[in-house]
Short mmCIF file of C-alpha atoms in Angstrom, two decimals:
data_model
loop_
_atom_site.label_atom_id
_atom_site.label_comp_id
_atom_site.label_asym_id
_atom_site.label_seq_id
_atom_site.Cartn_x
_atom_site.Cartn_y
_atom_site.Cartn_z
CA MET R 1 91.53 99.23 123.49
CA LYS R 2 94.05 101.16 122.32
CA ILE R 3 94.08 103.58 125.54
CA LYS R 4 93.95 99.87 127.30
CA LEU R 5 97.41 99.27 125.09
CA LEU R 6 99.34 102.20 126.18
CA SER R 7 100.43 100.20 129.46
CA VAL R 8 100.96 97.14 128.21
CA LEU R 9 103.69 99.33 125.61
CA THR R 10 105.10 100.67 128.70
CA VAL R 11 105.74 97.83 130.16
CA PHE R 12 106.46 95.35 127.24
CA PHE R 13 109.51 98.21 126.24
CA VAL R 14 111.08 98.49 129.63
CA PHE R 15 111.40 94.89 129.36
CA SER R 16 112.74 95.08 125.93
CA SER R 17 115.41 97.61 126.39
CA THR R 18 117.59 95.22 127.63
CA ALA R 19 118.76 91.58 126.33
CA LEU R 20 116.08 88.82 127.94
CA SER R 21 116.61 85.16 128.65
CA ALA R 22 113.88 83.73 127.66
CA GLY R 23 114.08 81.40 131.07
CA PHE R 24 112.87 78.46 128.92
CA SER R 25 115.02 75.07 128.65
CA ASP R 26 114.24 75.15 124.91
CA VAL R 27 114.45 78.08 124.30
CA PRO R 28 118.31 79.30 124.34
CA GLY R 29 119.83 82.98 124.06
CA ASP R 30 120.87 82.22 120.39
CA HIS R 31 117.52 81.07 119.41
CA TRP R 32 115.65 83.26 116.34
CA ALA R 33 112.85 84.20 118.46
CA SER R 34 114.57 84.39 121.60
CA GLN R 35 114.05 87.71 122.20
CA GLU R 36 110.40 87.99 121.45
CA ILE R 37 109.40 85.47 123.39
CA SER R 38 111.45 86.89 126.46
CA GLU R 39 109.68 90.41 125.96
CA LEU R 40 106.46 88.88 126.21
CA SER R 41 107.07 86.41 128.80
CA GLU R 42 107.84 88.98 131.32
CA ALA R 43 105.00 91.20 129.99
CA GLY R 44 102.78 88.35 130.83
CA ILE R 45 101.52 88.05 127.43
CA ILE R 46 103.10 84.58 126.69
CA GLY R 47 103.63 81.31 129.03
CA GLY R 48 105.41 78.29 128.58
CA PHE R 49 104.52 74.99 130.05
CA GLN R 50 105.02 73.34 133.67
CA ASP R 51 108.26 71.48 132.64
CA GLY R 52 109.66 74.77 131.98
CA THR R 53 109.47 74.52 127.71
CA PHE R 54 108.10 76.92 125.51
CA LYS R 55 107.53 74.39 122.57
CA PRO R 56 108.38 77.09 119.90
CA GLU R 57 107.90 74.90 117.00
CA ARG R 58 104.00 73.95 117.97
CA THR R 59 101.27 75.10 116.68
CA VAL R 60 98.93 77.96 118.25
CA SER R 61 95.52 77.15 118.44
CA ARG R 62 93.00 79.77 117.56
CA ALA R 63 91.44 79.36 120.91
CA GLN R 64 95.01 80.29 122.49
CA ALA R 65 95.60 83.01 119.96
CA ALA R 66 91.95 84.17 121.35
CA ALA R 67 93.79 84.48 124.60
CA LEU R 68 97.18 86.00 123.72
CA ILE R 69 94.92 88.81 122.20
CA GLY R 70 92.66 89.42 124.93
CA ARG R 71 95.96 89.68 127.28
CA THR R 72 97.79 91.91 124.93
CA LEU R 73 94.65 94.16 124.70
CA GLU R 74 93.59 93.70 128.66
CA LEU R 75 90.47 93.46 127.77
CA ASP R 76 87.88 93.72 130.12
CA VAL R 77 85.92 90.41 130.06
CA THR R 78 84.15 90.63 133.32
CA SER R 79 81.08 91.04 131.39
CA ILE R 80 80.69 88.78 127.72
CA GLN R 81 78.05 87.69 125.76
CA ASN R 82 77.53 83.96 124.66
CA PRO R 83 79.16 83.91 121.62
CA GLY R 84 76.88 81.25 120.65
CA PHE R 85 79.29 78.79 118.79
CA THR R 86 78.32 74.96 119.79
CA ASP R 87 81.66 73.71 120.27
CA ILE R 88 83.14 75.85 122.97
CA THR R 89 81.96 76.18 127.01
CA GLU R 90 83.05 78.23 129.97
CA ASN R 91 85.59 75.55 130.40
CA THR R 92 87.15 76.05 127.12
CA THR R 93 90.91 77.84 127.05
CA GLY R 94 90.17 81.06 126.24
CA TYR R 95 86.45 81.54 126.79
CA ARG R 96 86.26 84.59 127.83
CA TYR R 97 88.48 85.95 125.52
CA ILE R 98 86.62 84.38 122.62
CA ALA R 99 83.15 85.64 123.56
CA LYS R 100 84.70 89.20 123.95
CA LEU R 101 86.90 89.10 120.56
CA THR R 102 83.74 87.94 118.88
CA GLU R 103 81.48 90.65 120.64
CA LEU R 104 84.12 93.18 118.96
CA GLY R 105 84.12 91.32 115.50
CA ILE R 106 87.40 90.31 115.40
CA PHE R 107 85.92 86.66 115.12
CA ASN R 108 83.00 86.26 113.26
CA GLN R 109 80.21 84.54 114.23
CA ALA R 110 79.36 80.90 112.94
CA ALA R 111 78.10 77.89 114.41
CA GLN R 112 81.52 76.23 115.95
CA PHE R 113 84.85 78.07 116.31
CA ASN R 114 87.10 75.40 116.14
CA PRO R 115 88.95 76.26 119.06
CA ASN R 116 91.94 73.75 118.63
CA GLN R 117 92.22 73.74 114.99
CA SER R 118 95.29 75.26 114.19
CA LEU R 119 95.93 78.99 113.89
CA THR R 120 96.60 79.57 109.99
CA ARG R 121 98.40 82.64 108.59
CA SER R 122 95.68 84.60 106.93
CA GLN R 123 93.74 84.30 110.45
CA MET R 124 96.46 85.85 112.14
CA ALA R 125 97.20 88.38 109.90
CA LYS R 126 93.05 89.44 110.42
CA ILE R 127 93.02 88.82 113.85
CA LEU R 128 96.23 91.18 114.05
CA THR R 129 94.85 94.18 112.17
CA GLU R 130 91.50 93.83 113.73
CA SER R 131 92.19 93.77 116.66
CA PHE R 132 95.04 96.33 116.89
CA SER R 133 93.06 98.39 114.37
CA LEU R 134 96.08 98.26 111.90
CA THR R 135 95.80 100.15 108.59
CA GLY R 136 98.11 100.53 105.36
CA SER R 137 98.58 98.78 101.98
CA SER R 138 101.13 97.89 100.20
CA MET R 139 101.79 96.89 96.49
CA LYS R 140 103.32 94.10 97.50
CA ARG R 141 101.50 90.96 95.76
CA PHE R 142 102.08 87.54 97.00
CA SER R 143 101.82 84.47 94.17
CA ASP R 144 99.02 82.39 96.82
CA LEU R 145 96.55 85.15 97.41
CA THR R 146 94.49 86.75 95.52
CA PRO R 147 95.02 90.05 94.67
CA GLY R 148 92.24 92.88 96.24
CA GLY R 149 90.90 89.59 98.28
CA GLU R 150 90.10 90.08 102.38
CA ALA R 151 93.53 87.70 102.86
CA ALA R 152 95.60 89.77 100.38
CA THR R 153 94.56 92.81 102.33
CA TYR R 154 95.37 92.12 105.39
CA ALA R 155 99.01 90.73 104.60
CA GLY R 156 99.57 93.35 102.79
CA THR R 157 98.77 95.59 105.91
CA LEU R 158 101.04 93.47 108.18
CA TYR R 159 103.80 93.96 104.90
CA LYS R 160 103.48 97.52 105.12
CA ALA R 161 104.00 97.80 108.81
CA GLY R 162 106.84 95.18 109.05
CA ILE R 163 104.74 92.63 111.20
CA THR R 164 105.26 89.84 108.58
CA THR R 165 107.33 89.66 105.11
CA GLY R 166 105.80 85.94 104.18
CA THR R 167 107.00 82.39 104.05
CA SER R 168 109.21 83.78 100.75
CA SER R 169 109.77 86.48 98.30
CA SER R 170 106.17 85.51 96.36
CA THR R 171 104.27 83.88 98.78
CA PHE R 172 102.13 84.48 102.21
CA SER R 173 101.72 80.71 102.80
CA PRO R 174 98.02 81.33 103.86
CA ASN R 175 96.51 78.19 104.89
CA ALA R 176 99.87 77.48 107.10
CA PRO R 177 99.96 77.09 110.92
CA VAL R 178 101.19 79.68 113.09
CA LEU R 179 103.94 78.29 115.29
CA ARG R 180 104.29 79.77 118.94
CA ALA R 181 107.82 81.17 118.20
CA ASN R 182 106.22 83.13 115.00
CA MET R 183 103.54 84.73 117.53
CA ALA R 184 105.54 85.87 119.82
CA VAL R 185 107.25 87.65 116.66
CA PHE R 186 104.52 88.45 115.18
CA LEU R 187 102.99 90.09 118.32
CA SER R 188 106.32 91.49 119.13
CA ARG R 189 106.77 93.16 116.05
CA THR R 190 102.53 94.66 116.32
CA LEU R 191 103.82 96.11 119.42
CA GLU R 192 106.85 97.62 118.23
CA PHE R 193 104.95 99.31 115.16
CA LEU R 194 101.97 100.54 117.79
CA SER R 195 104.56 102.06 119.98
CA ASP R 196 106.74 104.07 116.41
CA ASN R 197 103.14 104.23 115.55
CA PRO R 198 100.33 105.05 118.08
CA ASP R 199 97.29 105.67 115.33
CA GLY R 200 98.30 101.98 113.80
CA ASN R 201 98.53 103.78 110.34
CA ALA R 202 101.40 101.99 108.04
CA GLY R 203 100.58 104.23 105.11
CA THR R 204 100.40 103.36 101.54
CA ASP R 205 103.01 102.35 98.90
CA TYR R 206 101.34 104.07 96.33
CA THR R 207 101.21 108.17 95.60
CA GLU R 208 99.61 109.94 92.75
CA PRO R 209 102.05 110.68 89.82
CA SER R 210 103.20 113.90 90.38
CA ALA R 211 103.10 116.93 87.95
CA ILE R 212 106.13 116.28 86.16
CA GLU R 213 105.86 112.72 85.98
CA LYS R 214 101.91 113.23 84.64
CA GLU R 215 103.55 115.91 81.78
CA ILE R 216 105.94 112.83 80.72
CA LEU R 217 103.05 110.91 80.46
CA ARG R 218 101.45 113.90 78.41
CA LEU R 219 104.49 114.12 75.76
CA VAL R 220 105.06 110.55 75.81
CA ASN R 221 101.41 109.63 74.35
CA ILE R 222 101.81 112.78 71.72
CA GLU R 223 105.16 111.02 70.49
CA ARG R 224 102.65 107.48 70.06
CA GLN R 225 100.08 109.61 68.46
CA ASN R 226 102.15 110.79 65.91
CA GLU R 227 102.98 107.33 65.22
CA GLY R 228 99.50 106.55 64.99
CA LEU R 229 99.64 103.71 68.62
CA GLN R 230 97.51 103.91 71.23
CA PRO R 231 98.03 105.85 74.50
CA LEU R 232 99.72 104.56 77.27
CA THR R 233 97.86 104.66 80.67
CA PHE R 234 99.02 104.49 84.19
CA LYS R 235 99.19 101.67 86.13
CA ALA R 236 99.38 101.78 89.79
CA GLU R 237 102.20 98.78 90.66
CA MET R 238 104.36 100.02 87.49
CA GLN R 239 104.19 103.57 89.09
CA PHE R 240 105.27 102.44 92.67
CA LEU R 241 107.97 100.58 90.84
CA ALA R 242 109.10 103.25 88.63
CA ASP R 243 109.53 105.97 91.89
CA LEU R 244 111.26 103.26 94.09
CA LYS R 245 113.47 102.85 91.17
CA SER R 246 114.33 106.31 90.79
CA LYS R 247 114.90 106.50 94.33
CA ASP R 248 117.01 103.93 94.52
CA MET R 249 119.41 105.18 92.11
CA ALA R 250 119.60 108.22 93.99
CA ASP R 251 119.91 106.70 97.45
CA ASN R 252 122.49 103.83 96.19
CA ASN R 253 124.34 106.08 93.65
CA TYR R 254 124.37 104.44 90.53
CA PHE R 255 122.83 104.56 86.97
CA ASP R 256 122.16 101.33 85.56
CA HIS R 257 118.97 99.27 84.49
CA THR R 258 120.14 96.72 87.19
CA SER R 259 119.62 97.50 90.61
CA PRO R 260 121.99 96.22 93.37
CA THR R 261 118.33 96.20 95.31
CA TYR R 262 115.99 94.83 93.36
CA GLY R 263 118.00 93.67 90.35
CA SER R 264 116.33 93.92 86.68
CA PRO R 265 113.78 95.58 85.50
CA GLN R 266 112.06 91.75 85.09
CA GLU R 267 113.11 90.57 88.26
CA MET R 268 112.13 93.30 90.18
CA VAL R 269 108.50 93.03 88.79
CA ALA R 270 108.78 89.26 90.36
CA TYR R 271 110.18 90.68 93.74
CA PHE R 272 107.13 92.40 94.25
CA GLY R 273 104.88 89.16 92.99
CA TYR R 274 103.44 90.61 89.86
CA PRO R 275 102.49 88.48 87.46
CA TRP R 276 103.79 90.61 84.35
CA SER R 277 106.51 89.13 81.94
CA TYR R 278 106.52 91.72 79.08
CA VAL R 279 107.82 94.55 80.79
CA GLY R 280 110.23 97.17 79.63
CA GLU R 281 112.34 100.51 81.32
CA ASN R 282 113.75 103.51 80.53
CA ILE R 283 115.73 105.77 82.96
CA ALA R 284 117.55 108.67 82.80
CA ALA R 285 119.57 111.36 85.26
CA GLY R 286 120.35 115.33 85.11
CA TYR R 287 117.82 116.34 83.38
CA PRO R 288 115.17 119.51 84.66
CA THR R 289 112.58 119.04 83.19
CA ALA R 290 109.88 116.56 81.45
CA GLN R 291 110.51 118.37 77.86
CA ALA R 292 114.30 117.86 78.39
CA VAL R 293 114.25 114.07 79.73
CA VAL R 294 111.50 112.93 77.32
CA LYS R 295 113.50 114.31 74.19
CA GLY R 296 116.57 112.77 75.17
CA TRP R 297 114.73 109.43 75.34
CA MET R 298 113.34 110.20 72.15
CA GLU R 299 116.51 110.98 70.50
CA SER R 300 118.21 107.54 71.61
CA PRO R 301 117.38 104.60 69.51
CA GLY R 302 116.76 102.03 72.13
CA HIS R 303 114.86 104.08 74.60
CA ARG R 304 112.75 105.66 71.47
CA ALA R 305 111.97 102.09 70.67
CA ASN R 306 110.44 101.67 74.50
CA ILE R 307 108.43 104.56 74.14
CA LEU R 308 106.99 103.41 70.74
CA ASN R 309 106.43 100.06 70.99
CA GLU R 310 103.24 99.16 70.18
CA ASN R 311 102.87 95.98 72.39
CA TYR R 312 102.73 97.94 75.69
CA THR R 313 99.49 99.12 77.12
CA HIS R 314 100.34 100.74 80.62
CA ILE R 315 102.97 102.88 82.32
CA GLY R 316 104.77 104.03 85.26
CA ILE R 317 106.73 107.17 85.48
CA GLY R 318 108.69 107.82 88.48
CA HIS R 319 111.15 111.22 89.28
CA TYR R 320 112.90 111.76 92.52
CA GLU R 321 115.04 114.69 93.18
CA GLY R 322 118.07 114.39 94.92
CA GLY R 323 121.36 111.80 94.55
CA TYR R 324 124.62 112.71 92.57
CA TYR R 325 122.64 113.90 89.11
CA GLY R 326 120.09 116.04 91.26
CA ASP R 327 116.95 114.23 89.17
CA TYR R 328 116.33 110.48 88.78
CA TYR R 329 113.59 109.46 85.99
CA THR R 330 112.20 105.88 85.32
CA GLN R 331 109.54 104.75 83.02
CA MET R 332 108.38 101.41 83.81
CA PHE R 333 106.63 100.08 80.36
CA LEU R 334 103.67 96.89 80.63
CA ARG R 335 101.79 94.97 78.16
CA GLU R 336 98.60 93.40 80.00
#
């Protein structure tokens, strides 16, 4: 499928290199999805209606979604297997694409396909991820998706690839229908991502703690042990936030608990959809070693109080080299 997709990408980006008019009476040039609709229309992936309209606010059916994906992948549907759905026939819109995509495992085999049912956002996330072999994961959480669940995994991949950011900063709206304009944008972003990342890998937000970050944790836990407190353990989500905050300070030339990008520590936690409210933060800059920065924190009453807070159970530690001070450090504490 990826080999066939290359020709689509070539045609698609020839058209996307110049501004296009959508060519539909209800999609003016200033429509928010005009460019994406134009690109897909010119590439022969998506079409309009006989009256010259596109109907961008109309929902996409599951059968229509199958046809869109099939055309984008240029699937060979000359030979197909009966998918076994009782509610579709060879006359159903997109039948051959439905059959081929089911054969490929994109659609699950079941008694019914529900061809006229609106495609939901969670279904969209799955078929885009599976059809285009997208990989990658994000530490972003959506409050309306179960962490670690299938829908959250697919949504995280699309979020990391920049294909969708959700319906708000904290929600994905998995059961909401996908509109035709939305589908055009999602497909366009997918093709753009694949043009830049032919292997389909968006990477991951999380990186293992570095040697200096592990040493900071070791020294912190020695201080806690000296006070009869339980040791802290790394938490992946807090590690991600701490790394991000240290880099943010260096990149944006500030040194403060309130980030111009993410807000306060509590706001940053909420921004990424994490459910915790009992959090704390220590920051430092300019210290050359783990020993020096921990010593500096322990000599500051406020920072010392965070390190020795008996309520905290987990921590994330971020060290970033760069910026005005050379070394930036963040500790993100959590009571879980």
